[in-house]
mmCIF file of N, CA and C in Angstrom:
data_model
loop_
_atom_site.group_PDB
_atom_site.id
_atom_site.type_symbol
_atom_site.label_atom_id
_atom_site.label_comp_id
_atom_site.label_asym_id
_atom_site.label_seq_id
_atom_site.Cartn_x
_atom_site.Cartn_y
_atom_site.Cartn_z
ATOM 1 N N MET A 1 30.469 -33.381 -33.423
ATOM 2 C CA MET A 1 29.827 -33.646 -34.682
ATOM 3 C C MET A 1 29.715 -32.375 -35.500
ATOM 4 N N ALA A 2 29.350 -31.281 -34.851
ATOM 5 C CA ALA A 2 29.214 -30.016 -35.574
ATOM 6 C C ALA A 2 30.529 -29.645 -36.241
ATOM 7 N N SER A 3 31.645 -29.825 -35.543
ATOM 8 C CA SER A 3 32.932 -29.455 -36.137
ATOM 9 C C SER A 3 33.280 -30.362 -37.313
ATOM 10 N N VAL A 4 32.948 -31.640 -37.229
ATOM 11 C CA VAL A 4 33.200 -32.563 -38.340
ATOM 12 C C VAL A 4 32.399 -32.143 -39.570
ATOM 13 N N LEU A 5 31.170 -31.679 -39.356
ATOM 14 C CA LEU A 5 30.302 -31.255 -40.454
ATOM 15 C C LEU A 5 30.557 -29.819 -40.897
ATOM 16 N N GLY A 6 31.383 -29.095 -40.157
ATOM 17 C CA GLY A 6 31.571 -27.674 -40.443
ATOM 18 C C GLY A 6 30.297 -26.893 -40.169
ATOM 19 N N ALA A 7 29.574 -27.301 -39.145
ATOM 20 C CA ALA A 7 28.269 -26.723 -38.832
ATOM 21 C C ALA A 7 28.340 -25.896 -37.551
ATOM 22 N N LYS A 8 27.375 -25.010 -37.409
ATOM 23 C CA LYS A 8 27.248 -24.229 -36.184
ATOM 24 C C LYS A 8 26.630 -25.122 -35.108
ATOM 25 N N PHE A 9 27.148 -25.036 -33.876
ATOM 26 C CA PHE A 9 26.639 -25.825 -32.762
ATOM 27 C C PHE A 9 25.790 -24.943 -31.863
ATOM 28 N N ILE A 10 24.589 -25.414 -31.543
ATOM 29 C CA ILE A 10 23.695 -24.703 -30.628
ATOM 30 C C ILE A 10 23.167 -25.709 -29.615
ATOM 31 N N ASP A 11 23.370 -25.408 -28.339
ATOM 32 C CA ASP A 11 22.798 -26.227 -27.271
ATOM 33 C C ASP A 11 21.451 -25.622 -26.918
ATOM 34 N N GLY A 12 20.395 -26.387 -27.081
ATOM 35 C CA GLY A 12 19.054 -25.887 -26.808
ATOM 36 C C GLY A 12 18.898 -25.302 -25.419
ATOM 37 N N ASP A 13 19.643 -25.833 -24.448
ATOM 38 C CA ASP A 13 19.571 -25.303 -23.084
ATOM 39 C C ASP A 13 20.204 -23.923 -22.960
ATOM 40 N N ASP A 14 21.018 -23.535 -23.946
ATOM 41 C CA ASP A 14 21.689 -22.235 -23.888
ATOM 42 C C ASP A 14 20.926 -21.130 -24.605
ATOM 43 N N LEU A 15 19.810 -21.463 -25.217
ATOM 44 C CA LEU A 15 19.039 -20.431 -25.907
ATOM 45 C C LEU A 15 18.467 -19.457 -24.887
ATOM 46 N N PRO A 16 18.284 -18.200 -25.266
ATOM 47 C CA PRO A 16 17.881 -17.165 -24.307
ATOM 48 C C PRO A 16 16.484 -17.356 -23.739
ATOM 49 N N GLN A 17 16.142 -16.506 -22.823
ATOM 50 C CA GLN A 17 14.842 -16.379 -22.166
ATOM 51 C C GLN A 17 14.710 -17.266 -20.954
ATOM 52 N N GLY A 18 15.806 -17.497 -20.276
ATOM 53 C CA GLY A 18 15.753 -18.135 -18.967
ATOM 54 C C GLY A 18 14.914 -19.379 -18.900
ATOM 55 N N GLN A 19 15.421 -20.456 -19.427
ATOM 56 C CA GLN A 19 14.635 -21.675 -19.475
ATOM 57 C C GLN A 19 14.423 -22.321 -18.120
ATOM 58 N N TYR A 20 15.019 -21.792 -17.046
ATOM 59 C CA TYR A 20 14.804 -22.340 -15.718
ATOM 60 C C TYR A 20 13.960 -21.381 -14.901
ATOM 61 N N PRO A 21 13.102 -21.896 -14.052
ATOM 62 C CA PRO A 21 12.218 -21.043 -13.260
ATOM 63 C C PRO A 21 12.989 -20.141 -12.302
ATOM 64 N N GLU A 22 12.290 -19.123 -11.834
ATOM 65 C CA GLU A 22 12.883 -18.137 -10.930
ATOM 66 C C GLU A 22 13.467 -18.764 -9.673
ATOM 67 N N ASP A 23 12.890 -19.854 -9.194
ATOM 68 C CA ASP A 23 13.374 -20.435 -7.942
ATOM 69 C C ASP A 23 14.665 -21.232 -8.124
ATOM 70 N N GLY A 24 15.169 -21.289 -9.352
ATOM 71 C CA GLY A 24 16.448 -21.930 -9.605
ATOM 72 C C GLY A 24 16.395 -23.434 -9.763
ATOM 73 N N ARG A 25 15.209 -24.033 -9.701
ATOM 74 C CA ARG A 25 15.119 -25.484 -9.903
ATOM 75 C C ARG A 25 15.520 -25.796 -11.330
ATOM 76 N N ARG A 26 16.359 -26.787 -11.479
ATOM 77 C CA ARG A 26 16.771 -27.195 -12.817
ATOM 78 C C ARG A 26 16.130 -28.553 -13.083
ATOM 79 N N GLN A 27 15.256 -28.566 -14.052
ATOM 80 C CA GLN A 27 14.557 -29.797 -14.388
ATOM 81 C C GLN A 27 14.419 -29.857 -15.899
ATOM 82 N N PRO A 28 14.127 -31.022 -16.461
ATOM 83 C CA PRO A 28 14.015 -31.134 -17.910
ATOM 84 C C PRO A 28 13.017 -30.127 -18.467
ATOM 85 N N ALA A 29 13.344 -29.572 -19.629
ATOM 86 C CA ALA A 29 12.500 -28.537 -20.234
ATOM 87 C C ALA A 29 11.072 -29.011 -20.443
ATOM 88 N N GLN A 30 10.880 -30.280 -20.809
ATOM 89 C CA GLN A 30 9.528 -30.762 -21.060
ATOM 90 C C GLN A 30 8.660 -30.663 -19.815
ATOM 91 N N ARG A 31 9.234 -30.781 -18.640
ATOM 92 C CA ARG A 31 8.478 -30.689 -17.402
ATOM 93 C C ARG A 31 7.968 -29.270 -17.174
ATOM 94 N N ARG A 32 8.693 -28.287 -17.679
ATOM 95 C CA ARG A 32 8.337 -26.895 -17.443
ATOM 96 C C ARG A 32 7.329 -26.402 -18.470
ATOM 97 N N GLY A 33 6.970 -27.232 -19.407
ATOM 98 C CA GLY A 33 6.062 -26.813 -20.461
ATOM 99 C C GLY A 33 6.855 -26.596 -21.732
ATOM 100 N N PRO A 34 6.623 -27.397 -22.730
ATOM 101 C CA PRO A 34 7.479 -27.416 -23.906
ATOM 102 C C PRO A 34 7.341 -26.234 -24.846
ATOM 103 N N ARG A 35 6.212 -25.595 -24.901
ATOM 104 C CA ARG A 35 5.974 -24.614 -25.957
ATOM 105 C C ARG A 35 7.050 -23.536 -26.111
ATOM 106 N N PRO A 36 7.327 -22.709 -25.119
ATOM 107 C CA PRO A 36 8.320 -21.649 -25.336
ATOM 108 C C PRO A 36 9.709 -22.195 -25.655
ATOM 109 N N TRP A 37 10.104 -23.245 -24.977
ATOM 110 C CA TRP A 37 11.419 -23.839 -25.210
ATOM 111 C C TRP A 37 11.519 -24.375 -26.633
ATOM 112 N N LEU A 38 10.487 -25.067 -27.076
ATOM 113 C CA LEU A 38 10.502 -25.626 -28.424
ATOM 114 C C LEU A 38 10.387 -24.539 -29.481
ATOM 115 N N GLU A 39 9.693 -23.464 -29.172
ATOM 116 C CA GLU A 39 9.630 -22.339 -30.110
ATOM 117 C C GLU A 39 11.019 -21.758 -30.337
ATOM 118 N N ARG A 40 11.824 -21.675 -29.289
ATOM 119 C CA ARG A 40 13.187 -21.152 -29.442
ATOM 120 C C ARG A 40 14.039 -22.103 -30.283
ATOM 121 N N ILE A 41 13.862 -23.409 -30.096
ATOM 122 C CA ILE A 41 14.581 -24.387 -30.920
ATOM 123 C C ILE A 41 14.149 -24.232 -32.379
ATOM 124 N N ARG A 42 12.833 -24.177 -32.600
ATOM 125 C CA ARG A 42 12.302 -24.022 -33.957
ATOM 126 C C ARG A 42 12.829 -22.742 -34.602
ATOM 127 N N ASP A 43 12.817 -21.649 -33.858
ATOM 128 C CA ASP A 43 13.280 -20.371 -34.395
ATOM 129 C C ASP A 43 14.774 -20.402 -34.722
ATOM 130 N N ALA A 44 15.558 -21.092 -33.902
ATOM 131 C CA ALA A 44 16.991 -21.217 -34.179
ATOM 132 C C ALA A 44 17.211 -22.008 -35.466
ATOM 133 N N ALA A 45 16.452 -23.083 -35.660
ATOM 134 C CA ALA A 45 16.554 -23.873 -36.889
ATOM 135 C C ALA A 45 16.136 -23.041 -38.094
ATOM 136 N N TYR A 46 15.070 -22.271 -37.941
ATOM 137 C CA TYR A 46 14.590 -21.412 -39.028
ATOM 138 C C TYR A 46 15.650 -20.372 -39.388
ATOM 139 N N SER A 47 16.257 -19.771 -38.398
ATOM 140 C CA SER A 47 17.289 -18.764 -38.631
ATOM 141 C C SER A 47 18.466 -19.353 -39.405
ATOM 142 N N LEU A 48 18.894 -20.543 -39.024
ATOM 143 C CA LEU A 48 19.979 -21.209 -39.752
ATOM 144 C C LEU A 48 19.589 -21.448 -41.204
ATOM 145 N N GLU A 49 18.375 -21.934 -41.407
ATOM 146 C CA GLU A 49 17.911 -22.229 -42.759
ATOM 147 C C GLU A 49 17.849 -20.959 -43.605
ATOM 148 N N GLN A 50 17.362 -19.874 -43.026
ATOM 149 C CA GLN A 50 17.251 -18.612 -43.760
ATOM 150 C C GLN A 50 18.620 -18.059 -44.154
ATOM 151 N N LYS A 51 19.631 -18.332 -43.342
ATOM 152 C CA LYS A 51 20.996 -17.870 -43.631
ATOM 153 C C LYS A 51 21.758 -18.886 -44.477
ATOM 154 N N ASN A 52 21.069 -19.968 -44.863
ATOM 155 C CA ASN A 52 21.683 -21.041 -45.638
ATOM 156 C C ASN A 52 22.892 -21.637 -44.903
ATOM 157 N N GLU A 53 22.753 -21.772 -43.584
ATOM 158 C CA GLU A 53 23.805 -22.343 -42.752
ATOM 159 C C GLU A 53 23.394 -23.733 -42.282
ATOM 160 N N VAL A 54 24.397 -24.549 -42.049
ATOM 161 C CA VAL A 54 24.165 -25.871 -41.487
ATOM 162 C C VAL A 54 24.389 -25.763 -39.985
ATOM 163 N N GLY A 55 23.508 -26.369 -39.224
ATOM 164 C CA GLY A 55 23.651 -26.310 -37.776
ATOM 165 C C GLY A 55 23.311 -27.629 -37.120
ATOM 166 N N VAL A 56 23.858 -27.812 -35.950
ATOM 167 C CA VAL A 56 23.529 -28.943 -35.093
ATOM 168 C C VAL A 56 22.960 -28.345 -33.817
ATOM 169 N N ILE A 57 21.681 -28.581 -33.580
ATOM 170 C CA ILE A 57 21.018 -28.088 -32.376
ATOM 171 C C ILE A 57 20.718 -29.294 -31.499
ATOM 172 N N VAL A 58 21.234 -29.286 -30.294
ATOM 173 C CA VAL A 58 20.993 -30.418 -29.402
ATOM 174 C C VAL A 58 19.861 -30.090 -28.439
ATOM 175 N N CYS A 59 18.948 -31.040 -28.329
ATOM 176 C CA CYS A 59 17.820 -30.904 -27.416
ATOM 177 C C CYS A 59 17.189 -32.279 -27.248
ATOM 178 N N SER A 60 16.332 -32.388 -26.262
ATOM 179 C CA SER A 60 15.645 -33.664 -26.055
ATOM 180 C C SER A 60 14.183 -33.497 -26.460
ATOM 181 N N ALA A 61 13.922 -33.675 -27.731
ATOM 182 C CA ALA A 61 12.556 -33.614 -28.254
ATOM 183 C C ALA A 61 11.963 -35.013 -28.104
ATOM 184 N N LEU A 62 11.503 -35.306 -26.904
ATOM 185 C CA LEU A 62 11.130 -36.672 -26.550
ATOM 186 C C LEU A 62 9.800 -37.134 -27.129
ATOM 187 N N LYS A 63 8.922 -36.209 -27.445
ATOM 188 C CA LYS A 63 7.598 -36.575 -27.953
ATOM 189 C C LYS A 63 7.459 -36.155 -29.412
ATOM 190 N N LYS A 64 6.621 -36.894 -30.135
ATOM 191 C CA LYS A 64 6.401 -36.571 -31.540
ATOM 192 C C LYS A 64 5.871 -35.151 -31.695
ATOM 193 N N GLN A 65 4.966 -34.725 -30.821
ATOM 194 C CA GLN A 65 4.421 -33.370 -30.949
ATOM 195 C C GLN A 65 5.521 -32.324 -30.778
ATOM 196 N N TYR A 66 6.550 -32.614 -29.979
ATOM 197 C CA TYR A 66 7.664 -31.684 -29.820
ATOM 198 C C TYR A 66 8.466 -31.612 -31.121
ATOM 199 N N ARG A 67 8.739 -32.779 -31.706
ATOM 200 C CA ARG A 67 9.485 -32.802 -32.967
ATOM 201 C C ARG A 67 8.682 -32.127 -34.066
ATOM 202 N N ASP A 68 7.370 -32.357 -34.076
ATOM 203 C CA ASP A 68 6.517 -31.705 -35.074
ATOM 204 C C ASP A 68 6.553 -30.192 -34.919
ATOM 205 N N GLN A 69 6.572 -29.702 -33.692
ATOM 206 C CA GLN A 69 6.631 -28.255 -33.480
ATOM 207 C C GLN A 69 7.948 -27.687 -34.010
ATOM 208 N N ILE A 70 9.040 -28.395 -33.806
ATOM 209 C CA ILE A 70 10.331 -27.939 -34.319
ATOM 210 C C ILE A 70 10.334 -27.954 -35.843
ATOM 211 N N ARG A 71 9.644 -28.918 -36.452
ATOM 212 C CA ARG A 71 9.591 -29.024 -37.913
ATOM 213 C C ARG A 71 8.798 -27.893 -38.571
ATOM 214 N N GLU A 72 7.866 -27.274 -37.833
ATOM 215 C CA GLU A 72 6.994 -26.245 -38.417
ATOM 216 C C GLU A 72 7.825 -25.155 -39.086
ATOM 217 N N GLY A 73 7.672 -25.030 -40.412
ATOM 218 C CA GLY A 73 8.394 -24.015 -41.161
ATOM 219 C C GLY A 73 9.851 -24.340 -41.414
ATOM 220 N N ASN A 74 10.281 -25.516 -41.027
ATOM 221 C CA ASN A 74 11.681 -25.935 -41.188
ATOM 222 C C ASN A 74 11.732 -27.238 -41.978
ATOM 223 N N GLU A 75 11.567 -27.118 -43.269
ATOM 224 C CA GLU A 75 11.467 -28.299 -44.127
ATOM 225 C C GLU A 75 12.728 -29.166 -44.129
ATOM 226 N N SER A 76 13.882 -28.558 -43.902
ATOM 227 C CA SER A 76 15.127 -29.318 -44.011
ATOM 228 C C SER A 76 15.618 -29.887 -42.684
ATOM 229 N N VAL A 77 14.838 -29.753 -41.632
ATOM 230 C CA VAL A 77 15.262 -30.262 -40.323
ATOM 231 C C VAL A 77 15.260 -31.788 -40.313
ATOM 232 N N SER A 78 16.350 -32.339 -39.811
ATOM 233 C CA SER A 78 16.449 -33.776 -39.563
ATOM 234 C C SER A 78 16.721 -33.969 -38.082
ATOM 235 N N PHE A 79 16.344 -35.119 -37.575
ATOM 236 C CA PHE A 79 16.577 -35.448 -36.176
ATOM 237 C C PHE A 79 17.493 -36.657 -36.092
ATOM 238 N N LEU A 80 18.420 -36.614 -35.165
ATOM 239 C CA LEU A 80 19.243 -37.766 -34.842
ATOM 240 C C LEU A 80 18.736 -38.304 -33.513
ATOM 241 N N PHE A 81 18.209 -39.500 -33.538
ATOM 242 C CA PHE A 81 17.730 -40.141 -32.316
ATOM 243 C C PHE A 81 18.878 -40.965 -31.758
ATOM 244 N N LEU A 82 19.481 -40.472 -30.689
ATOM 245 C CA LEU A 82 20.602 -41.163 -30.065
ATOM 246 C C LEU A 82 20.033 -42.268 -29.186
ATOM 247 N N ASP A 83 20.112 -43.477 -29.707
ATOM 248 C CA ASP A 83 19.406 -44.623 -29.148
ATOM 249 C C ASP A 83 20.320 -45.449 -28.252
ATOM 250 N N GLY A 84 19.968 -45.495 -26.973
ATOM 251 C CA GLY A 84 20.752 -46.278 -26.031
ATOM 252 C C GLY A 84 19.886 -46.804 -24.909
ATOM 253 N N SER A 85 20.361 -47.836 -24.276
ATOM 254 C CA SER A 85 19.624 -48.427 -23.158
ATOM 255 C C SER A 85 19.728 -47.519 -21.932
ATOM 256 N N GLN A 86 18.785 -47.683 -21.036
ATOM 257 C CA GLN A 86 18.803 -46.896 -19.807
ATOM 258 C C GLN A 86 20.084 -47.149 -18.995
ATOM 259 N N PRO A 87 20.535 -48.403 -18.846
ATOM 260 C CA PRO A 87 21.792 -48.617 -18.108
ATOM 261 C C PRO A 87 22.995 -47.921 -18.760
ATOM 262 N N LEU A 88 23.067 -47.931 -20.088
ATOM 263 C CA LEU A 88 24.175 -47.265 -20.774
ATOM 264 C C LEU A 88 24.121 -45.755 -20.546
ATOM 265 N N ILE A 89 22.943 -45.183 -20.636
ATOM 266 C CA ILE A 89 22.801 -43.741 -20.435
ATOM 267 C C ILE A 89 23.150 -43.364 -18.995
ATOM 268 N N LEU A 90 22.725 -44.159 -18.039
ATOM 269 C CA LEU A 90 23.094 -43.900 -16.641
ATOM 270 C C LEU A 90 24.607 -43.963 -16.447
ATOM 271 N N GLU A 91 25.244 -44.926 -17.077
ATOM 272 C CA GLU A 91 26.705 -45.049 -16.997
ATOM 273 C C GLU A 91 27.381 -43.798 -17.558
ATOM 274 N N ARG A 92 26.890 -43.317 -18.698
ATOM 275 C CA ARG A 92 27.466 -42.105 -19.305
ATOM 276 C C ARG A 92 27.228 -40.886 -18.423
ATOM 277 N N MET A 93 26.057 -40.802 -17.823
ATOM 278 C CA MET A 93 25.756 -39.665 -16.948
ATOM 279 C C MET A 93 26.682 -39.640 -15.741
ATOM 280 N N ARG A 94 26.949 -40.796 -15.186
ATOM 281 C CA ARG A 94 27.835 -40.864 -14.014
ATOM 282 C C ARG A 94 29.239 -40.367 -14.352
ATOM 283 N N ALA A 95 29.630 -40.505 -15.606
ATOM 284 C CA ALA A 95 30.960 -40.061 -16.032
ATOM 285 C C ALA A 95 31.005 -38.565 -16.340
ATOM 286 N N ARG A 96 29.854 -37.914 -16.464
ATOM 287 C CA ARG A 96 29.797 -36.484 -16.779
ATOM 288 C C ARG A 96 30.096 -35.641 -15.553
ATOM 289 N N LYS A 97 30.666 -34.490 -15.809
ATOM 290 C CA LYS A 97 30.922 -33.525 -14.742
ATOM 291 C C LYS A 97 30.239 -32.217 -15.107
ATOM 292 N N GLY A 98 29.566 -31.617 -14.134
ATOM 293 C CA GLY A 98 29.022 -30.278 -14.327
ATOM 294 C C GLY A 98 27.730 -30.185 -15.109
ATOM 295 N N HIS A 99 27.011 -31.274 -15.293
ATOM 296 C CA HIS A 99 25.736 -31.206 -16.003
ATOM 297 C C HIS A 99 24.606 -31.252 -14.985
ATOM 298 N N PHE A 100 23.540 -30.478 -15.251
ATOM 299 C CA PHE A 100 22.460 -30.340 -14.269
ATOM 300 C C PHE A 100 21.623 -31.596 -14.079
ATOM 301 N N MET A 101 21.551 -32.434 -15.092
ATOM 302 C CA MET A 101 20.607 -33.547 -15.022
ATOM 303 C C MET A 101 21.064 -34.603 -14.017
ATOM 304 N N ARG A 102 20.170 -34.911 -13.111
ATOM 305 C CA ARG A 102 20.445 -35.924 -12.090
ATOM 306 C C ARG A 102 20.022 -37.306 -12.599
ATOM 307 N N GLU A 103 20.663 -38.316 -12.031
ATOM 308 C CA GLU A 103 20.336 -39.695 -12.410
ATOM 309 C C GLU A 103 18.859 -39.997 -12.215
ATOM 310 N N SER A 104 18.267 -39.420 -11.198
ATOM 311 C CA SER A 104 16.856 -39.684 -10.903
ATOM 312 C C SER A 104 15.924 -39.202 -12.016
ATOM 313 N N MET A 105 16.412 -38.336 -12.881
ATOM 314 C CA MET A 105 15.583 -37.810 -13.969
ATOM 315 C C MET A 105 15.513 -38.756 -15.166
ATOM 316 N N VAL A 106 16.437 -39.697 -15.245
ATOM 317 C CA VAL A 106 16.511 -40.566 -16.423
ATOM 318 C C VAL A 106 15.234 -41.376 -16.603
ATOM 319 N N GLN A 107 14.704 -41.938 -15.539
ATOM 320 C CA GLN A 107 13.485 -42.742 -15.654
ATOM 321 C C GLN A 107 12.347 -41.917 -16.231
ATOM 322 N N SER A 108 12.180 -40.683 -15.764
ATOM 323 C CA SER A 108 11.088 -39.850 -16.288
ATOM 324 C C SER A 108 11.300 -39.530 -17.761
ATOM 325 N N GLN A 109 12.556 -39.394 -18.181
ATOM 326 C CA GLN A 109 12.836 -39.154 -19.592
ATOM 327 C C GLN A 109 12.434 -40.371 -20.432
ATOM 328 N N PHE A 110 12.764 -41.565 -19.956
ATOM 329 C CA PHE A 110 12.370 -42.779 -20.671
ATOM 330 C C PHE A 110 10.852 -42.952 -20.665
ATOM 331 N N ASP A 111 10.206 -42.583 -19.565
ATOM 332 C CA ASP A 111 8.747 -42.673 -19.488
ATOM 333 C C ASP A 111 8.081 -41.712 -20.471
ATOM 334 N N THR A 112 8.677 -40.556 -20.676
ATOM 335 C CA THR A 112 8.131 -39.529 -21.572
ATOM 336 C C THR A 112 8.404 -39.845 -23.038
ATOM 337 N N LEU A 113 9.493 -40.532 -23.312
ATOM 338 C CA LEU A 113 9.951 -40.773 -24.678
ATOM 339 C C LEU A 113 8.905 -41.462 -25.545
ATOM 340 N N GLU A 114 8.643 -40.860 -26.699
ATOM 341 C CA GLU A 114 7.870 -41.495 -27.767
ATOM 342 C C GLU A 114 8.878 -41.793 -28.865
ATOM 343 N N ARG A 115 9.278 -43.051 -28.943
ATOM 344 C CA ARG A 115 10.312 -43.434 -29.915
ATOM 345 C C ARG A 115 9.882 -43.032 -31.325
ATOM 346 N N PRO A 116 10.808 -42.479 -32.085
ATOM 347 C CA PRO A 116 10.465 -42.024 -33.432
ATOM 348 C C PRO A 116 10.590 -43.120 -34.490
ATOM 349 N N ASP A 117 10.264 -44.346 -34.123
ATOM 350 C CA ASP A 117 10.352 -45.465 -35.063
ATOM 351 C C ASP A 117 9.427 -45.215 -36.245
ATOM 352 N N GLY A 118 9.993 -45.253 -37.443
ATOM 353 C CA GLY A 118 9.213 -45.053 -38.654
ATOM 354 C C GLY A 118 8.882 -43.603 -38.962
ATOM 355 N N GLU A 119 9.351 -42.688 -38.165
ATOM 356 C CA GLU A 119 9.063 -41.263 -38.359
ATOM 357 C C GLU A 119 10.005 -40.699 -39.427
ATOM 358 N N ALA A 120 9.450 -39.996 -40.395
ATOM 359 C CA ALA A 120 10.249 -39.421 -41.478
ATOM 360 C C ALA A 120 11.239 -38.392 -40.935
ATOM 361 N N GLY A 121 12.419 -38.362 -41.544
ATOM 362 C CA GLY A 121 13.415 -37.361 -41.184
ATOM 363 C C GLY A 121 14.128 -37.614 -39.873
ATOM 364 N N VAL A 122 14.037 -38.853 -39.377
ATOM 365 C CA VAL A 122 14.704 -39.202 -38.119
ATOM 366 C C VAL A 122 15.704 -40.323 -38.399
ATOM 367 N N PHE A 123 16.929 -40.114 -37.962
ATOM 368 C CA PHE A 123 17.981 -41.110 -38.113
ATOM 369 C C PHE A 123 18.287 -41.699 -36.740
ATOM 370 N N HIS A 124 18.216 -43.010 -36.647
ATOM 371 C CA HIS A 124 18.496 -43.705 -35.386
ATOM 372 C C HIS A 124 19.996 -43.974 -35.310
ATOM 373 N N ILE A 125 20.618 -43.484 -34.253
ATOM 374 C CA ILE A 125 22.050 -43.650 -34.063
ATOM 375 C C ILE A 125 22.279 -44.458 -32.788
ATOM 376 N N ASP A 126 22.880 -45.633 -32.948
ATOM 377 C CA ASP A 126 23.204 -46.481 -31.802
ATOM 378 C C ASP A 126 24.355 -45.830 -31.043
ATOM 379 N N ILE A 127 24.159 -45.564 -29.751
ATOM 380 C CA ILE A 127 25.200 -44.879 -28.980
ATOM 381 C C ILE A 127 26.116 -45.835 -28.229
ATOM 382 N N ASP A 128 25.959 -47.136 -28.459
ATOM 383 C CA ASP A 128 26.860 -48.099 -27.830
ATOM 384 C C ASP A 128 28.176 -48.063 -28.596
ATOM 385 N N GLY A 129 29.216 -47.598 -27.966
ATOM 386 C CA GLY A 129 30.522 -47.462 -28.598
ATOM 387 C C GLY A 129 31.212 -46.217 -28.081
ATOM 388 N N THR A 130 32.353 -45.930 -28.651
ATOM 389 C CA THR A 130 33.095 -44.744 -28.228
ATOM 390 C C THR A 130 32.421 -43.489 -28.771
ATOM 391 N N PHE A 131 32.795 -42.366 -28.195
ATOM 392 C CA PHE A 131 32.293 -41.075 -28.664
ATOM 393 C C PHE A 131 32.563 -40.918 -30.162
ATOM 394 N N GLU A 132 33.778 -41.253 -30.576
ATOM 395 C CA GLU A 132 34.161 -41.119 -31.980
ATOM 396 C C GLU A 132 33.313 -42.014 -32.881
ATOM 397 N N GLN A 133 33.016 -43.230 -32.430
ATOM 398 C CA GLN A 133 32.178 -44.135 -33.220
ATOM 399 C C GLN A 133 30.763 -43.583 -33.375
ATOM 400 N N VAL A 134 30.228 -43.025 -32.307
ATOM 401 C CA VAL A 134 28.874 -42.470 -32.361
ATOM 402 C C VAL A 134 28.835 -41.271 -33.305
ATOM 403 N N VAL A 135 29.824 -40.397 -33.218
ATOM 404 C CA VAL A 135 29.891 -39.239 -34.122
ATOM 405 C C VAL A 135 30.002 -39.716 -35.563
ATOM 406 N N ASP A 136 30.837 -40.718 -35.809
ATOM 407 C CA ASP A 136 31.000 -41.244 -37.164
ATOM 408 C C ASP A 136 29.686 -41.813 -37.695
ATOM 409 N N ARG A 137 28.944 -42.526 -36.862
ATOM 410 C CA ARG A 137 27.638 -43.065 -37.283
ATOM 411 C C ARG A 137 26.675 -41.935 -37.644
ATOM 412 N N ALA A 138 26.667 -40.896 -36.835
ATOM 413 C CA ALA A 138 25.760 -39.773 -37.078
ATOM 414 C C ALA A 138 26.122 -39.044 -38.368
ATOM 415 N N VAL A 139 27.393 -38.761 -38.558
ATOM 416 C CA VAL A 139 27.840 -38.061 -39.765
ATOM 417 C C VAL A 139 27.552 -38.909 -40.996
ATOM 418 N N THR A 140 27.824 -40.198 -40.927
ATOM 419 C CA THR A 140 27.553 -41.100 -42.054
ATOM 420 C C THR A 140 26.068 -41.113 -42.396
ATOM 421 N N ALA A 141 25.212 -41.184 -41.395
ATOM 422 C CA ALA A 141 23.760 -41.192 -41.638
ATOM 423 C C ALA A 141 23.324 -39.917 -42.345
ATOM 424 N N LEU A 142 23.827 -38.781 -41.897
ATOM 425 C CA LEU A 142 23.447 -37.509 -42.522
ATOM 426 C C LEU A 142 23.989 -37.399 -43.940
ATOM 427 N N GLU A 143 25.220 -37.837 -44.153
ATOM 428 C CA GLU A 143 25.809 -37.772 -45.495
ATOM 429 C C GLU A 143 25.068 -38.678 -46.465
ATOM 430 N N GLN A 144 24.663 -39.857 -46.020
ATOM 431 C CA GLN A 144 23.944 -40.782 -46.893
ATOM 432 C C GLN A 144 22.556 -40.267 -47.237
ATOM 433 N N ALA A 145 22.009 -39.423 -46.397
ATOM 434 C CA ALA A 145 20.663 -38.891 -46.629
ATOM 435 C C ALA A 145 20.645 -37.770 -47.666
ATOM 436 N N GLN A 146 21.793 -37.193 -47.929
ATOM 437 C CA GLN A 146 21.826 -36.040 -48.853
ATOM 438 C C GLN A 146 21.743 -36.445 -50.284
#
């Protein structure tokens, strides 16, 4: 999607400051305490805005308070809520190679999720379809919002 938009791509998990604990356990960022992780996401969005750059930052801001923290000082931030059923997401995860998230974590992610229904600045993107279809839906939603 970032390449289609001509935007910079940032994976929230790749931001500095060792988002995984010293013992090497890899678990969802929200479990480790959202504040520092979300501050790095917010700061990355702010940096893009200050440079007048367009960026796509991927992260799982599952709760409204997390999204609100990312919005602080970032007036132009929009969120794409990639909306899919738990069985579909599990199917996609099984097809992935080399990603830390285990299938057993999906239930906790759904339990934590506060759906952004009716939340300003959030675009709901149905992920049922091919990768290309999902990217096209996301790009179309963002273009229509401008």
